[in-house]
PDB file of C-alpha atoms in Angstrom:
ATOM      1  CA  UNK E   1     133.024  77.029   7.025  1.00 78.00           C
ATOM      2  CA  UNK E   2     136.573  75.725   7.466  1.00 91.00           C
ATOM      3  CA  UNK E   3     137.277  76.995   3.928  1.00 89.00           C
ATOM      4  CA  UNK E   4     137.222  80.553   5.277  1.00 95.00           C
ATOM      5  CA  UNK E   5     139.489  79.937   8.298  1.00 95.00           C
ATOM      6  CA  UNK E   6     142.642  81.471   6.808  1.00 95.00           C
ATOM      7  CA  UNK E   7     140.801  84.499   5.411  1.00 97.00           C
ATOM      8  CA  UNK E   8     139.053  84.982   8.758  1.00 97.00           C
ATOM      9  CA  UNK E   9     142.388  84.835  10.600  1.00 97.00           C
ATOM     10  CA  UNK E  10     143.831  87.437   8.238  1.00 98.00           C
ATOM     11  CA  UNK E  11     140.827  89.730   8.730  1.00 98.00           C
ATOM     12  CA  UNK E  12     140.987  89.386  12.525  1.00 98.00           C
ATOM     13  CA  UNK E  13     144.710  90.158  12.424  1.00 98.00           C
ATOM     14  CA  UNK E  14     144.112  93.226  10.263  1.00 98.00           C
ATOM     15  CA  UNK E  15     141.439  94.355  12.704  1.00 98.00           C
ATOM     16  CA  UNK E  16     143.835  93.983  15.630  1.00 98.00           C
ATOM     17  CA  UNK E  17     146.459  96.002  13.750  1.00 98.00           C
ATOM     18  CA  UNK E  18     143.856  98.699  13.153  1.00 98.00           C
ATOM     19  CA  UNK E  19     143.102  98.771  16.892  1.00 98.00           C
ATOM     20  CA  UNK E  20     146.819  99.223  17.668  1.00 98.00           C
ATOM     21  CA  UNK E  21     147.013 101.901  14.987  1.00 98.00           C
ATOM     22  CA  UNK E  22     144.009 103.690  16.491  1.00 98.00           C
ATOM     23  CA  UNK E  23     145.401 103.455  20.028  1.00 98.00           C
ATOM     24  CA  UNK E  24     148.805 104.929  19.188  1.00 97.00           C
ATOM     25  CA  UNK E  25     147.804 106.908  16.065  1.00 98.00           C
ATOM     26  CA  UNK E  26     150.671 105.485  14.027  1.00 98.00           C
ATOM     27  CA  UNK E  27     149.443 105.358  10.421  1.00 98.00           C
ATOM     28  CA  UNK E  28     145.813 105.589   9.309  1.00 98.00           C
ATOM     29  CA  UNK E  29     144.783 107.552  12.395  1.00 98.00           C
ATOM     30  CA  UNK E  30     147.734 109.904  11.974  1.00 97.00           C
ATOM     31  CA  UNK E  31     147.793 110.549   8.209  1.00 98.00           C
ATOM     32  CA  UNK E  32     145.249 108.367   6.379  1.00 98.00           C
ATOM     33  CA  UNK E  33     146.181 109.431   2.858  1.00 98.00           C
ATOM     34  CA  UNK E  34     149.879 108.744   3.287  1.00 98.00           C
ATOM     35  CA  UNK E  35     149.201 105.436   5.042  1.00 98.00           C
ATOM     36  CA  UNK E  36     146.813 104.298   2.303  1.00 98.00           C
ATOM     37  CA  UNK E  37     149.342 105.152  -0.398  1.00 98.00           C
ATOM     38  CA  UNK E  38     152.127 103.379   1.487  1.00 98.00           C
ATOM     39  CA  UNK E  39     150.168 100.184   2.092  1.00 98.00           C
ATOM     40  CA  UNK E  40     148.594 100.291  -1.386  1.00 98.00           C
ATOM     41  CA  UNK E  41     151.885 100.698  -3.213  1.00 98.00           C
ATOM     42  CA  UNK E  42     153.418  97.892  -1.166  1.00 98.00           C
ATOM     43  CA  UNK E  43     150.521  95.526  -1.890  1.00 98.00           C
ATOM     44  CA  UNK E  44     150.588  96.285  -5.619  1.00 98.00           C
ATOM     45  CA  UNK E  45     154.367  95.797  -5.756  1.00 98.00           C
ATOM     46  CA  UNK E  46     154.144  92.445  -3.965  1.00 98.00           C
ATOM     47  CA  UNK E  47     151.225  91.318  -6.152  1.00 98.00           C
ATOM     48  CA  UNK E  48     153.294  92.125  -9.245  1.00 98.00           C
ATOM     49  CA  UNK E  49     156.154  90.156  -7.713  1.00 97.00           C
ATOM     50  CA  UNK E  50     153.774  87.227  -7.126  1.00 97.00           C
ATOM     51  CA  UNK E  51     152.476  87.383 -10.697  1.00 96.00           C
ATOM     52  CA  UNK E  52     156.039  87.407 -12.041  1.00 97.00           C
ATOM     53  CA  UNK E  53     156.893  84.413  -9.853  1.00 96.00           C
ATOM     54  CA  UNK E  54     153.800  82.565 -11.030  1.00 96.00           C
ATOM     55  CA  UNK E  55     154.557  83.281 -14.689  1.00 95.00           C
ATOM     56  CA  UNK E  56     158.131  82.059 -14.249  1.00 96.00           C
ATOM     57  CA  UNK E  57     156.954  78.921 -12.485  1.00 94.00           C
ATOM     58  CA  UNK E  58     158.691  79.840  -9.237  1.00 94.00           C
ATOM     59  CA  UNK E  59     155.469  80.121  -7.195  1.00 92.00           C
ATOM     60  CA  UNK E  60     152.425  77.870  -7.190  1.00 89.00           C
ATOM     61  CA  UNK E  61     149.206  77.856  -5.236  1.00 86.00           C
ATOM     62  CA  UNK E  62     149.163  75.248  -2.533  1.00 83.00           C
ATOM     63  CA  UNK E  63     146.076  73.296  -1.589  1.00 84.00           C
ATOM     64  CA  UNK E  64     144.582  73.776   1.830  1.00 88.00           C
ATOM     65  CA  UNK E  65     141.141  73.079   3.233  1.00 91.00           C
ATOM     66  CA  UNK E  66     141.423  76.388   5.110  1.00 91.00           C
ATOM     67  CA  UNK E  67     141.424  78.540   1.958  1.00 92.00           C
ATOM     68  CA  UNK E  68     138.324  79.744   0.108  1.00 94.00           C
ATOM     69  CA  UNK E  69     139.391  78.559  -3.329  1.00 92.00           C
ATOM     70  CA  UNK E  70     138.585  81.996  -4.767  1.00 95.00           C
ATOM     71  CA  UNK E  71     141.268  83.259  -7.138  1.00 95.00           C
ATOM     72  CA  UNK E  72     142.289  86.761  -8.202  1.00 95.00           C
ATOM     73  CA  UNK E  73     144.095  85.238 -11.175  1.00 93.00           C
ATOM     74  CA  UNK E  74     145.142  81.697 -12.084  1.00 92.00           C
ATOM     75  CA  UNK E  75     147.162  80.311  -9.164  1.00 93.00           C
ATOM     76  CA  UNK E  76     146.712  83.575  -7.153  1.00 95.00           C
ATOM     77  CA  UNK E  77     144.315  83.059  -4.228  1.00 96.00           C
ATOM     78  CA  UNK E  78     142.292  85.961  -2.877  1.00 96.00           C
ATOM     79  CA  UNK E  79     143.879  85.388   0.536  1.00 97.00           C
ATOM     80  CA  UNK E  80     147.215  86.509  -0.911  1.00 97.00           C
ATOM     81  CA  UNK E  81     145.975  90.094  -1.284  1.00 98.00           C
ATOM     82  CA  UNK E  82     144.850  90.136   2.351  1.00 98.00           C
ATOM     83  CA  UNK E  83     148.126  88.590   3.508  1.00 98.00           C
ATOM     84  CA  UNK E  84     150.120  91.192   1.590  1.00 98.00           C
ATOM     85  CA  UNK E  85     147.969  93.943   3.086  1.00 98.00           C
ATOM     86  CA  UNK E  86     148.699  92.528   6.535  1.00 98.00           C
ATOM     87  CA  UNK E  87     152.417  92.346   5.745  1.00 98.00           C
ATOM     88  CA  UNK E  88     152.601  95.933   4.511  1.00 98.00           C
ATOM     89  CA  UNK E  89     150.435  97.277   7.344  1.00 98.00           C
ATOM     90  CA  UNK E  90     152.456  95.570  10.084  1.00 98.00           C
ATOM     91  CA  UNK E  91     155.693  96.830   8.491  1.00 98.00           C
ATOM     92  CA  UNK E  92     154.314 100.375   8.385  1.00 98.00           C
ATOM     93  CA  UNK E  93     153.183 100.208  12.019  1.00 98.00           C
ATOM     94  CA  UNK E  94     156.534  98.791  13.118  1.00 98.00           C
ATOM     95  CA  UNK E  95     158.388 101.545  11.269  1.00 98.00           C
ATOM     96  CA  UNK E  96     156.188 104.310  12.684  1.00 98.00           C
ATOM     97  CA  UNK E  97     156.418 102.831  16.195  1.00 98.00           C
ATOM     98  CA  UNK E  98     160.199 102.647  16.002  1.00 98.00           C
ATOM     99  CA  UNK E  99     160.285 106.192  14.652  1.00 97.00           C
ATOM    100  CA  UNK E 100     158.265 107.389  17.659  1.00 97.00           C
ATOM    101  CA  UNK E 101     160.564 105.601  20.124  1.00 96.00           C
ATOM    102  CA  UNK E 102     163.669 107.130  18.519  1.00 97.00           C
ATOM    103  CA  UNK E 103     162.082 110.607  18.541  1.00 95.00           C
ATOM    104  CA  UNK E 104     161.095 110.241  22.210  1.00 94.00           C
ATOM    105  CA  UNK E 105     164.606 109.168  23.207  1.00 95.00           C
ATOM    106  CA  UNK E 106     166.163 112.022  21.252  1.00 93.00           C
ATOM    107  CA  UNK E 107     163.756 114.439  22.910  1.00 91.00           C
ATOM    108  CA  UNK E 108     164.684 113.160  26.369  1.00 89.00           C
ATOM    109  CA  UNK E 109     168.381 113.523  25.597  1.00 88.00           C
ATOM    110  CA  UNK E 110     167.848 117.100  24.390  1.00 85.00           C
ATOM    111  CA  UNK E 111     165.863 117.962  27.522  1.00 81.00           C
ATOM    112  CA  UNK E 112     168.519 116.377  29.750  1.00 76.00           C
ATOM    113  CA  UNK E 113     171.313 118.308  28.045  1.00 78.00           C
ATOM    114  CA  UNK E 114     169.420 121.606  28.416  1.00 72.00           C
ATOM    115  CA  UNK E 115     169.267 121.277  32.207  1.00 65.00           C
TER     116      UNK E 115
END
């Protein structure tokens, strides 16, 4: 069971991000198609980066009792895809959240100037 600890932590974290997304309607609950494309393109780009690093000998899979041992490709653990999804999703939510804060502040300034 300990072999799935890291994957479980990633899945719980993704679930918590989805709850935040649902609460504030930042990405998938605002525009699901655009959010899926954004996260998907980011994950594919990072996976290609990982593959290039593995082929060049820059990256290597580390051993951990907390990982499943399942591989997407030689030296590329399945957990990497979930981690990259988490990375891209949190970046998208942070960007959309910051965008909302900036829009709200600009709106307040416009309303204040109109009075």
